[in-house]
XYZ file of C-alpha atoms in Angstrom:
707
model
C 52.996 -11.345 6.135
C 49.472 -10.742 4.856
C 48.764 -10.638 1.149
C 45.038 -9.996 1.429
C 43.101 -7.654 -0.899
C 41.465 -4.529 0.515
C 38.020 -4.982 -0.987
C 35.070 -7.241 -0.510
C 37.184 -10.182 -1.657
C 38.475 -10.493 1.897
C 35.525 -12.923 2.228
C 37.196 -15.877 0.588
C 35.982 -19.103 -1.149
C 34.937 -22.765 -1.417
C 31.910 -24.124 -3.260
C 30.206 -27.308 -2.158
C 27.520 -27.923 -4.751
C 27.075 -27.067 -8.434
C 25.778 -23.579 -9.148
C 23.249 -24.726 -11.745
C 19.761 -23.857 -10.475
C 18.321 -26.993 -12.030
C 20.012 -28.957 -9.260
C 17.312 -27.771 -6.871
C 14.793 -29.929 -8.701
C 16.888 -33.075 -8.208
C 17.186 -32.730 -4.449
C 14.624 -34.547 -2.357
C 12.728 -32.953 0.478
C 14.383 -35.368 2.904
C 17.786 -33.827 2.145
C 16.564 -30.555 3.659
C 14.645 -32.057 6.557
C 15.576 -30.381 9.808
C 17.787 -27.787 8.130
C 17.489 -24.131 9.002
C 16.963 -21.175 6.736
C 19.343 -18.268 7.020
C 17.938 -15.371 9.046
C 19.527 -12.236 10.444
C 19.471 -13.766 13.925
C 21.126 -16.949 12.626
C 23.753 -14.984 10.687
C 24.670 -12.938 13.762
C 25.106 -16.137 15.768
C 27.495 -17.674 13.249
C 30.965 -17.829 14.836
C 33.607 -15.646 13.212
C 37.032 -17.214 12.728
C 40.344 -15.615 11.820
C 43.908 -14.706 12.753
C 45.315 -17.976 11.406
C 49.049 -18.541 11.878
C 51.175 -21.651 11.387
C 53.568 -22.693 14.138
C 57.280 -22.412 13.274
C 57.439 -26.194 12.679
C 54.268 -26.138 10.501
C 52.497 -28.713 12.703
C 49.908 -26.539 14.420
C 47.574 -23.672 13.679
C 46.583 -20.900 16.084
C 43.446 -18.864 15.386
C 40.585 -16.943 16.993
C 36.911 -17.758 17.320
C 34.345 -15.049 18.071
C 30.941 -16.108 19.380
C 27.806 -14.095 20.047
C 25.709 -14.336 23.207
C 22.122 -14.385 21.804
C 20.673 -13.079 25.065
C 22.933 -10.110 25.726
C 23.919 -9.731 22.046
C 27.535 -9.166 22.948
C 30.419 -11.133 21.478
C 33.644 -12.494 22.911
C 36.712 -13.851 21.100
C 38.971 -16.667 22.305
C 42.107 -18.370 20.992
C 42.101 -21.917 19.651
C 44.816 -24.287 18.469
C 44.451 -26.920 15.722
C 46.843 -29.865 15.461
C 47.417 -30.671 11.782
C 48.496 -34.253 12.412
C 45.580 -35.339 14.610
C 43.019 -32.970 13.095
C 41.900 -32.005 16.605
C 41.219 -28.450 17.814
C 41.120 -27.158 21.370
C 40.329 -23.856 23.067
C 43.393 -22.299 24.674
C 42.028 -19.171 26.407
C 38.776 -18.326 28.141
C 38.814 -14.982 29.952
C 35.592 -13.003 30.245
C 37.019 -10.094 28.216
C 38.356 -12.359 25.476
C 41.623 -12.529 23.566
C 42.749 -11.512 20.074
C 45.749 -11.280 17.733
C 47.566 -14.539 18.534
C 51.103 -15.180 17.290
C 53.836 -17.710 18.004
C 56.759 -16.781 20.234
C 60.215 -18.282 19.574
C 59.900 -20.393 22.763
C 56.668 -22.022 21.538
C 54.260 -19.982 23.657
C 51.373 -17.937 22.211
C 51.444 -14.144 22.441
C 48.044 -12.421 22.379
C 46.173 -9.239 23.298
C 43.578 -9.136 26.083
C 41.978 -6.751 28.543
C 41.773 -9.489 31.175
C 42.299 -7.999 34.606
C 41.184 -4.509 33.586
C 38.225 -3.042 35.451
C 35.257 -1.731 33.484
C 36.278 1.802 34.410
C 39.676 1.275 32.806
C 38.444 -0.688 29.803
C 39.596 1.391 26.854
C 37.491 -0.612 24.412
C 34.123 0.799 25.381
C 30.777 -0.004 23.784
C 29.314 3.260 22.682
C 28.103 6.015 24.959
C 28.477 9.746 24.444
C 31.308 10.911 22.179
C 34.228 12.724 23.811
C 33.937 16.487 23.974
C 36.001 18.444 21.510
C 38.163 17.209 18.648
C 39.611 13.700 18.900
C 43.169 14.022 20.234
C 44.734 11.776 17.611
C 42.726 12.712 14.516
C 40.716 10.068 12.661
C 43.546 7.920 11.313
C 43.134 4.943 13.633
C 44.079 3.763 17.101
C 47.685 3.963 18.245
C 49.466 0.651 18.657
C 50.421 1.797 22.132
C 46.778 2.170 23.135
C 45.368 -1.287 22.484
C 44.898 -4.210 24.851
C 47.874 -5.423 26.924
C 49.997 -8.326 25.659
C 49.972 -11.722 27.371
C 51.721 -15.054 26.817
C 50.476 -18.572 27.461
C 51.902 -22.051 27.090
C 50.236 -24.645 24.860
C 50.139 -26.891 27.910
C 47.669 -24.455 29.455
C 47.860 -22.839 32.848
C 47.524 -19.155 33.569
C 48.574 -16.566 31.014
C 51.215 -14.109 32.192
C 51.804 -10.479 31.158
C 54.387 -10.320 28.385
C 55.708 -6.999 29.721
C 56.234 -6.250 33.392
C 56.323 -2.541 32.554
C 52.823 -0.988 32.622
C 54.024 1.747 30.257
C 55.112 -0.779 27.614
C 53.358 -0.676 24.234
C 50.286 -2.821 23.695
C 51.051 -3.820 20.144
C 53.283 -3.080 17.212
C 55.917 -4.780 15.087
C 58.420 -7.098 16.783
C 61.913 -8.007 15.675
C 62.356 -11.693 14.833
C 63.703 -12.458 18.308
C 60.973 -10.397 20.049
C 63.590 -8.249 21.778
C 62.361 -4.939 20.302
C 58.988 -3.465 19.398
C 58.283 -0.672 16.914
C 54.943 1.040 17.360
C 53.128 4.343 16.900
C 52.041 6.781 19.551
C 50.239 10.088 19.191
C 51.682 13.231 20.721
C 49.821 15.271 23.299
C 48.295 18.572 22.283
C 50.596 21.522 22.894
C 47.868 23.022 25.086
C 47.018 19.728 26.819
C 46.686 21.057 30.377
C 44.689 24.100 29.327
C 42.405 21.990 27.118
C 41.719 19.441 29.847
C 40.884 22.222 32.283
C 38.450 23.718 29.772
C 36.809 20.347 29.202
C 36.164 19.935 32.925
C 34.079 23.117 33.010
C 32.493 22.400 29.582
C 34.255 25.344 27.964
C 35.162 23.116 25.031
C 34.420 24.991 21.835
C 37.041 24.307 19.165
C 37.984 25.197 15.607
C 37.399 22.613 12.896
C 40.061 21.040 10.684
C 43.029 22.000 12.836
C 45.853 19.494 13.219
C 46.855 19.439 16.892
C 48.570 16.083 17.352
C 50.898 13.844 15.325
C 51.514 10.112 15.242
C 55.175 9.142 15.647
C 57.165 5.928 15.637
C 58.674 4.691 18.885
C 60.734 1.637 19.808
C 60.680 -0.348 23.018
C 63.591 -2.426 24.280
C 61.953 -5.432 25.984
C 64.893 -6.318 28.246
C 65.726 -2.760 29.282
C 62.140 -1.526 29.427
C 63.216 1.570 27.492
C 61.065 3.649 25.137
C 62.660 5.766 22.401
C 60.935 8.171 19.990
C 62.293 7.557 16.493
C 60.495 10.135 14.313
C 59.733 13.815 14.798
C 58.041 16.689 13.033
C 54.521 17.705 12.105
C 53.662 14.544 10.172
C 51.877 11.275 10.874
C 53.714 7.958 10.506
C 52.170 4.496 10.074
C 53.031 0.806 9.812
C 56.575 0.520 11.168
C 58.253 -2.693 9.962
C 61.641 -4.034 11.058
C 64.426 -4.981 8.691
C 65.576 -8.618 9.111
C 68.683 -7.550 11.038
C 66.714 -5.212 13.323
C 68.800 -2.182 12.328
C 66.228 -0.290 10.242
C 62.517 0.485 10.268
C 60.403 1.048 7.159
C 57.163 3.020 7.416
C 54.689 5.096 5.419
C 53.938 8.763 5.846
C 51.682 11.288 4.134
C 53.675 14.500 4.170
C 51.268 16.660 2.213
C 50.083 18.342 5.406
C 46.452 17.368 4.767
C 44.013 15.149 6.648
C 40.644 13.441 6.265
C 37.882 15.974 5.689
C 40.278 18.591 4.375
C 38.933 19.756 0.987
C 42.535 19.953 -0.213
C 43.403 16.572 1.239
C 45.876 14.421 -0.680
C 46.269 10.663 -0.267
C 49.861 10.799 -1.502
C 51.814 8.713 1.009
C 55.383 7.497 0.555
C 57.671 4.889 2.046
C 60.589 5.891 4.255
C 63.313 4.085 6.181
C 64.899 5.257 9.409
C 67.627 3.873 11.627
C 66.368 1.942 14.636
C 68.464 4.383 16.692
C 66.604 7.380 15.228
C 67.780 10.150 12.943
C 66.610 11.665 9.690
C 64.298 9.340 7.704
C 65.203 8.629 4.100
C 62.420 8.741 1.482
C 62.400 5.818 -0.969
C 59.304 6.470 -3.112
C 57.829 9.441 -4.957
C 54.625 8.172 -6.633
C 51.894 10.824 -6.865
C 49.402 8.439 -5.248
C 49.613 6.302 -2.115
C 52.502 3.877 -1.583
C 51.667 1.232 1.021
C 52.665 -1.955 2.797
C 56.469 -2.033 2.771
C 57.820 -5.602 2.979
C 61.531 -6.252 3.521
C 63.347 -8.835 1.414
C 64.953 -11.663 3.437
C 68.409 -10.158 2.877
C 67.240 -6.688 3.919
C 68.505 -5.062 0.717
C 65.143 -4.404 -0.972
C 61.593 -3.382 -0.109
C 58.488 -4.475 -1.997
C 55.290 -2.438 -1.778
C 52.141 -1.453 -3.663
C 51.962 1.995 -5.198
C 49.557 4.007 -7.290
C 50.191 6.722 -9.842
C 46.746 8.238 -9.235
C 46.188 10.838 -6.515
C 42.759 10.981 -4.810
C 41.370 8.615 -7.438
C 38.661 6.258 -6.266
C 39.149 4.201 -9.442
C 42.931 4.031 -9.258
C 44.956 0.885 -9.644
C 47.981 -0.148 -7.610
C 51.078 -1.928 -8.926
C 53.750 -3.996 -7.217
C 57.086 -2.186 -6.909
C 60.531 -3.099 -5.625
C 63.079 -0.523 -4.534
C 66.624 -0.903 -3.265
C 66.985 0.222 0.326
C 70.189 1.984 -0.663
C 68.128 4.141 -3.027
C 67.446 4.307 -6.722
C 64.478 4.134 -9.074
C 61.702 1.724 -7.998
C 60.914 -1.086 -10.466
C 57.284 -1.678 -11.426
C 56.795 -5.462 -11.595
C 53.120 -5.418 -12.710
C 53.131 -2.560 -15.200
C 51.700 -4.806 -17.920
C 48.750 -5.979 -15.791
C 45.608 -3.874 -16.134
C 44.368 -4.868 -12.686
C 44.962 -3.556 -9.184
C 47.390 -5.406 -6.896
C 47.449 -5.567 -3.105
C 49.296 -7.208 -0.222
C 52.890 -8.119 -1.068
C 55.093 -10.775 0.551
C 58.509 -12.240 -0.260
C 59.294 -15.888 -0.907
C 61.657 -17.414 1.621
C 64.659 -17.226 -0.701
C 63.959 -13.637 -1.765
C 63.668 -14.448 -5.471
C 59.914 -13.917 -5.862
C 57.144 -11.667 -4.596
C 53.576 -12.813 -3.926
C 50.597 -10.498 -4.318
C 46.828 -10.550 -4.863
C 44.790 -9.335 -7.821
C 41.029 -8.720 -7.628
C 39.740 -10.040 -10.943
C 36.060 -9.947 -11.830
C 34.056 -11.915 -9.282
C 37.196 -13.604 -7.949
C 40.653 -12.862 -6.553
C 43.912 -14.522 -7.575
C 47.225 -15.008 -5.814
C 50.183 -14.314 -8.094
C 53.950 -14.562 -7.917
C 56.465 -12.573 -9.920
C 60.254 -12.610 -10.044
C 61.770 -9.846 -7.937
C 63.993 -9.111 -10.923
C 60.985 -8.660 -13.205
C 59.149 -10.940 -15.569
C 55.681 -12.318 -16.284
C 53.424 -12.689 -13.202
C 52.018 -16.180 -12.685
C 48.862 -17.360 -10.882
C 49.828 -19.841 -8.150
C 46.478 -20.918 -6.647
C 43.709 -22.671 -8.587
C 41.249 -20.490 -10.480
C 38.135 -22.452 -9.547
C 34.943 -22.023 -7.556
C 36.938 -20.869 -4.554
C 37.872 -17.266 -3.916
C 41.052 -17.365 -1.874
C 42.606 -14.801 0.425
C 44.057 -14.085 3.865
C 47.276 -15.732 2.688
C 50.261 -16.116 5.011
C 53.644 -17.651 4.299
C 55.069 -20.061 6.863
C 58.159 -19.014 8.795
C 60.357 -21.403 6.812
C 58.975 -20.123 3.494
C 57.750 -23.550 2.323
C 53.985 -23.337 2.912
C 51.031 -21.100 2.124
C 48.169 -20.826 4.610
C 44.969 -19.275 3.300
C 41.217 -19.134 3.780
C 38.342 -19.551 1.372
C 34.687 -18.819 0.831
C 32.195 -19.615 -1.889
C 28.584 -18.991 -2.734
C 27.702 -21.727 -0.219
C 30.170 -21.614 2.652
C 32.653 -19.306 4.331
C 35.797 -19.459 6.421
C 37.324 -22.686 5.083
C 41.062 -23.056 5.762
C 43.599 -24.428 3.285
C 47.328 -25.070 3.059
C 49.556 -25.547 0.017
C 53.190 -25.680 -0.957
C 54.787 -22.299 -1.614
C 54.287 -22.708 -5.388
C 50.536 -23.268 -4.933
C 50.675 -27.026 -5.486
C 49.284 -29.742 -3.191
C 46.335 -27.687 -1.930
C 44.961 -29.309 1.218
C 41.713 -28.476 3.004
C 42.739 -28.548 6.665
C 39.890 -26.998 8.639
C 36.169 -26.307 8.208
C 35.270 -24.060 11.149
C 31.637 -23.536 10.106
C 31.046 -27.200 9.251
C 30.496 -26.339 5.585
C 27.218 -24.610 6.565
C 25.620 -28.071 6.648
C 22.991 -26.951 9.190
C 21.378 -24.650 6.626
C 19.257 -25.120 3.543
C 20.922 -22.693 1.180
C 19.593 -21.115 -1.986
C 21.268 -21.787 -5.324
C 23.346 -19.003 -6.837
C 24.670 -18.505 -10.355
C 27.322 -16.273 -11.887
C 25.844 -14.295 -14.785
C 27.064 -12.062 -17.568
C 24.952 -9.798 -19.738
C 25.339 -6.989 -22.238
C 25.248 -3.541 -20.709
C 25.489 -0.067 -22.213
C 27.802 0.266 -25.241
C 27.808 -3.518 -25.596
C 30.064 -3.967 -22.550
C 30.015 -7.294 -20.711
C 28.656 -6.888 -17.178
C 28.994 -9.478 -14.420
C 26.679 -10.306 -11.553
C 25.360 -12.983 -9.219
C 21.797 -14.258 -9.231
C 20.593 -16.005 -6.068
C 17.441 -18.021 -6.620
C 14.684 -18.190 -3.999
C 14.699 -21.325 -1.893
C 12.343 -23.823 -3.485
C 12.795 -22.301 -6.921
C 10.941 -24.119 -9.700
C 11.613 -23.494 -13.408
C 8.574 -22.140 -15.171
C 7.689 -19.911 -12.218
C 8.495 -16.212 -11.938
C 9.536 -14.797 -8.588
C 9.814 -11.354 -7.032
C 13.351 -10.044 -7.352
C 15.482 -7.586 -5.398
C 18.202 -5.641 -7.215
C 21.013 -4.972 -4.728
C 23.471 -2.186 -5.626
C 26.946 -2.060 -4.089
C 28.664 1.009 -2.673
C 31.854 2.777 -3.574
C 31.075 3.591 -6.333
C 34.187 1.514 -6.988
C 33.215 -1.476 -4.849
C 32.243 -4.857 -6.225
C 30.401 -8.073 -5.463
C 32.435 -11.283 -5.450
C 31.575 -14.975 -5.447
C 31.931 -15.122 -1.680
C 29.226 -16.283 0.704
C 26.471 -13.682 1.149
C 24.268 -14.090 4.244
C 22.085 -11.183 3.091
C 21.226 -12.828 -0.217
C 20.432 -16.083 1.580
C 18.140 -14.266 4.028
C 16.103 -12.764 1.185
C 16.096 -16.050 -0.743
C 14.607 -17.777 2.294
C 11.757 -15.248 2.156
C 10.972 -16.165 -1.450
C 12.890 -13.463 -3.342
C 15.414 -13.823 -6.116
C 18.380 -11.472 -5.593
C 20.505 -9.901 -8.325
C 23.842 -8.322 -7.391
C 25.519 -6.655 -10.340
C 28.924 -5.081 -10.948
C 28.226 -2.225 -13.371
C 30.899 -0.005 -14.905
C 32.784 1.786 -12.177
C 33.144 -1.424 -10.151
C 36.603 -2.565 -9.136
C 38.160 -5.866 -10.147
C 38.222 -5.003 -13.831
C 40.444 -2.899 -16.088
C 41.193 0.745 -15.317
C 39.004 1.753 -18.249
C 36.077 -0.181 -16.782
C 36.584 1.043 -13.209
C 36.856 4.660 -14.389
C 34.036 4.460 -16.946
C 31.518 6.217 -14.685
C 33.624 9.393 -14.538
C 31.254 12.410 -14.412
C 28.437 9.897 -14.998
C 27.417 8.613 -11.548
C 23.961 7.228 -12.243
C 24.224 7.252 -16.045
C 25.507 4.217 -17.896
C 26.075 2.306 -14.653
C 22.298 2.501 -14.193
C 21.841 1.254 -17.762
C 24.133 -1.674 -16.956
C 22.019 -2.608 -13.940
C 18.710 -2.238 -15.745
C 20.049 -4.498 -18.509
C 20.808 -7.054 -15.803
C 17.245 -6.874 -14.516
C 15.980 -7.307 -18.090
C 18.246 -10.327 -18.504
C 16.848 -12.103 -15.436
C 13.309 -11.298 -16.593
C 14.150 -12.796 -20.003
C 15.489 -15.897 -18.228
C 11.975 -16.442 -16.926
C 13.112 -16.059 -13.303
C 12.175 -12.501 -12.282
C 8.598 -11.256 -12.206
C 8.713 -7.866 -13.975
C 5.659 -6.760 -11.995
C 7.266 -7.477 -8.620
C 10.709 -5.896 -8.551
C 12.400 -4.133 -5.619
C 15.706 -2.259 -5.262
C 17.983 -1.603 -2.308
C 21.516 -0.415 -1.558
C 23.713 1.478 0.872
C 26.105 4.418 0.541
C 26.678 4.835 -3.220
C 24.250 1.942 -3.611
C 21.821 4.022 -1.564
C 22.342 6.951 -3.924
C 21.672 4.621 -6.851
C 18.461 3.528 -5.142
C 17.376 7.140 -4.584
C 18.371 8.001 -8.153
C 16.858 4.977 -9.877
C 13.358 5.624 -8.584
C 13.531 9.127 -10.090
C 14.310 7.599 -13.500
C 11.941 4.601 -13.656
C 8.755 3.331 -12.057
C 9.492 -0.355 -12.661
C 10.281 -1.039 -8.971
C 7.397 -1.598 -6.567
C 9.430 -0.733 -3.444
C 12.854 0.660 -2.572
C 15.141 0.846 0.476
C 18.070 3.275 0.571
C 20.558 3.206 3.448
C 23.123 5.929 4.241
C 22.317 7.364 0.835
C 23.326 10.581 -0.939
C 20.478 12.670 -2.318
C 22.189 16.014 -3.065
C 25.764 15.871 -4.363
C 26.207 19.660 -4.214
C 25.402 19.785 -0.488
C 27.247 16.515 0.124
C 30.573 18.120 -0.802
C 30.360 20.342 2.293
C 29.144 17.553 4.597
C 31.236 14.444 3.935
C 34.709 13.533 5.182
C 35.774 12.592 1.617
C 35.092 15.722 -0.468
C 38.086 14.964 -2.712
C 36.270 11.876 -4.084
C 33.572 14.132 -5.519
C 36.140 16.480 -7.028
C 37.541 13.445 -8.848
C 34.236 11.797 -9.782
C 32.502 14.944 -11.015
C 35.509 16.448 -12.758
C 35.838 19.502 -10.557
C 34.477 21.428 -7.617
C 30.726 21.984 -7.133
C 30.865 25.606 -8.230
C 33.022 24.658 -11.218
C 30.892 21.769 -12.485
C 27.594 22.706 -10.881
C 25.536 21.283 -13.725
C 27.124 17.864 -13.246
C 26.596 17.878 -9.475
C 22.943 18.792 -9.925
C 22.400 16.573 -12.974
C 23.014 13.457 -10.857
C 21.328 14.581 -7.617
C 18.171 12.610 -6.868
C 16.609 15.498 -4.948
C 16.499 17.530 -8.177
C 14.146 14.915 -9.686
C 12.143 14.001 -6.584
C 8.871 14.934 -8.276
C 9.281 11.892 -10.554
C 9.228 9.386 -7.672
C 6.292 6.979 -7.566
C 8.050 4.054 -5.851
C 7.448 3.696 -2.089
C 10.782 4.398 -0.356
C 12.139 3.433 3.059
C 15.122 5.604 4.081
C 17.446 4.242 6.803
C 20.413 6.055 8.313
C 22.791 6.102 11.291
C 22.702 9.317 13.273
C 26.516 9.466 13.660
C 27.415 8.820 10.042
C 30.431 10.948 9.105
C 30.874 9.518 5.603
C 27.289 10.299 4.514
C 25.845 12.582 7.189
C 22.210 11.975 8.028
C 21.272 15.384 6.592
C 21.330 13.686 3.169
C 18.535 11.348 4.235
C 16.676 14.096 6.055
C 16.643 16.354 2.998
C 15.297 13.677 0.666
C 12.722 12.523 3.214
C 11.422 16.031 3.834
C 11.212 16.748 0.106
C 9.337 13.539 -0.710
C 7.063 13.912 2.309
C 6.125 17.456 1.296
C 5.338 16.177 -2.192
C 2.974 13.572 -0.777
C 5.107 10.573 -1.745
C 5.059 7.193 0.038
C 8.178 7.455 2.219
C 9.336 6.530 5.721
C 12.531 7.410 7.587
C 14.151 4.923 10.003
C 16.933 6.385 12.177
C 19.496 4.573 14.315
C 21.090 6.314 17.330
C 24.844 5.814 17.901
C 25.332 4.212 14.472
C 27.769 5.401 11.843
C 27.938 4.583 8.137
C 27.019 0.949 8.762
C 24.616 -0.546 11.280
C 26.717 -2.457 13.825
C 24.719 -3.095 16.988
C 23.079 -6.548 16.819
C 19.656 -5.458 18.027
C 19.692 -2.613 15.508
C 20.614 -5.028 12.717
C 17.782 -7.367 13.655
C 15.271 -4.526 13.815
C 16.476 -3.089 10.500
C 16.152 -6.488 8.827
C 12.628 -6.928 10.180
C 11.532 -3.491 8.990
C 13.073 -4.028 5.556
C 11.169 -7.308 5.237
C 7.921 -5.618 6.253
C 8.475 -2.811 3.747
C 9.001 -5.093 0.770
C 6.186 -7.436 1.806
C 3.849 -4.446 1.962
C 4.361 -3.541 -1.694
C 5.813 -6.599 -3.436
C 3.823 -9.794 -4.002
C 5.993 -12.711 -2.921
C 3.858 -15.504 -4.376
C 5.427 -16.861 -7.595
C 3.427 -16.933 -10.793
C 3.888 -19.069 -13.910
C 5.725 -17.963 -17.019
C 2.951 -17.388 -19.582
C 2.916 -18.844 -23.073
C 5.058 -16.919 -25.530
C 7.390 -15.482 -22.895
C 11.085 -15.992 -23.311
C 12.730 -18.335 -20.835
C 16.184 -19.822 -20.580
C 15.325 -22.604 -18.098
């Protein structure tokens, strides 16, 4: 059972050296001899590790390792096993198409997903290409569990893997009963006009109406021994996340029954938790919160379900609490009502007396436990330089397995007793990043608007010397309710290696704080959150670190909007880069797939609160821009369609401003293709170097300095 947070804190934590920047002066040059600096190419070649699971006897660890081919720039993932007693790891699988999602079978074999044996023509994964004609058959809610890679099993002694199912029509994923005799999974229905639609597609007569729901995702079960599939749910609703009761007689799931979908201007995120007999029948609704209820977890005795639920509908700044409800029915009990922080990822202790969950708190994340009967939640992992996450409970309920990251390393693996004691570092997949010379980073706080305390992270340039001022980049996160955490940041290290200081701030509106803080930018996107960030820049200037004459700003999504917006409000930045950015909130409402977020953030619809939509639109103040701006955007971005970048670019260009527009074919909201990421990084570096002087200069007499 996962108890991981949803936000950026999924990158977890372990610090290796003190964060004090003065330490850089004490290190000798020989300590860095032969070490590499972080670059985009190096970061893309770092292996990615995950999927950790303890064996039933707690003696071994199975996990995945993804590696990048630096010539073809394509990655492949394989399964590894680590022996806790010997400390040795070995690679278990090695097919050309790779393997993912390993888990332990009761007989000691490893179950995993792989497309091994599939021809390229039948490879459902794909790597881009033209989009399918017409509306996607299953909506935009995610891939069906029946449509993934086939399941295989392999012995730890090696040899050839064998298909787990002989039946080609068997599901390719889902939730298994404890004995692996049954699978619950989701499958999307065919369109009612399937044959007619396919015939029209063949002759390219494929015009279609927008925002029409034509298919529905239902829960099915599969009897492994009998090879029998049974549809469990019906109706014009989508169903997600089926989870078996311990006795295999019931299935819990979530369903949004508001009749709305992504992109619908009247869309509601109100989902609830239901249970249904494994034989089928009418589902029984257990929750009625106005916001989303998620992640049902059965108690060991099967009598209760724990989950996270929110009282806020369509609220980007909402908080979720931990609830428990009796399967027989009754009023759910809120176990975290007194905590003014958002909870995620619930799991039961082995004896069913306690529930574990995660809280994002400031720059960190904490694992808590609380009595299932109610009481005061208690932190059970150390609150130190590590930021922990990815927690799993061993099958026997005695151990916690979790990963960690810090400002200086990522992907460390730890184990502890179920109460959080006896923390043991058991695996360092990346070798503690010892091949790299890394820049020092420091957690900061400063006073923002209204005297509020604002948090951030300052990464010093490599080779930093007190008494010298350096160019600084202000990076702004997205959301607007995202956050930066004290996890490892390759991007900050890349810029630090080029001689820049980097400030990443969490202004009001960021998550990981109280509801008041996270909601404090309501109808004020670009107002006091901008003041908070500018106060952070002032603070680093006052520290004697940042050169006030050589500042740059960059961000993506909402951070891109803030970049666009900031350069209409101040000329203090010498260069700016905005990616996937919003320039016109009024037009954005009709373009994005999340219009309901604007209705919440701006206190109404565009025609109802037009002044607010226009007040915070950068395009309305484009004439004020004097900062050179590089706009970057993916051409298939559905979240922030590229028209937002095009409109701002055309406006600034017509006004004679210094602006360039870099477009990326096939890319969505983020830039994913490795060659695109390398090119983007190179062009960003060129842009800042063109306008920002990288050479440090001394702090002059009379200037304030904290070093």
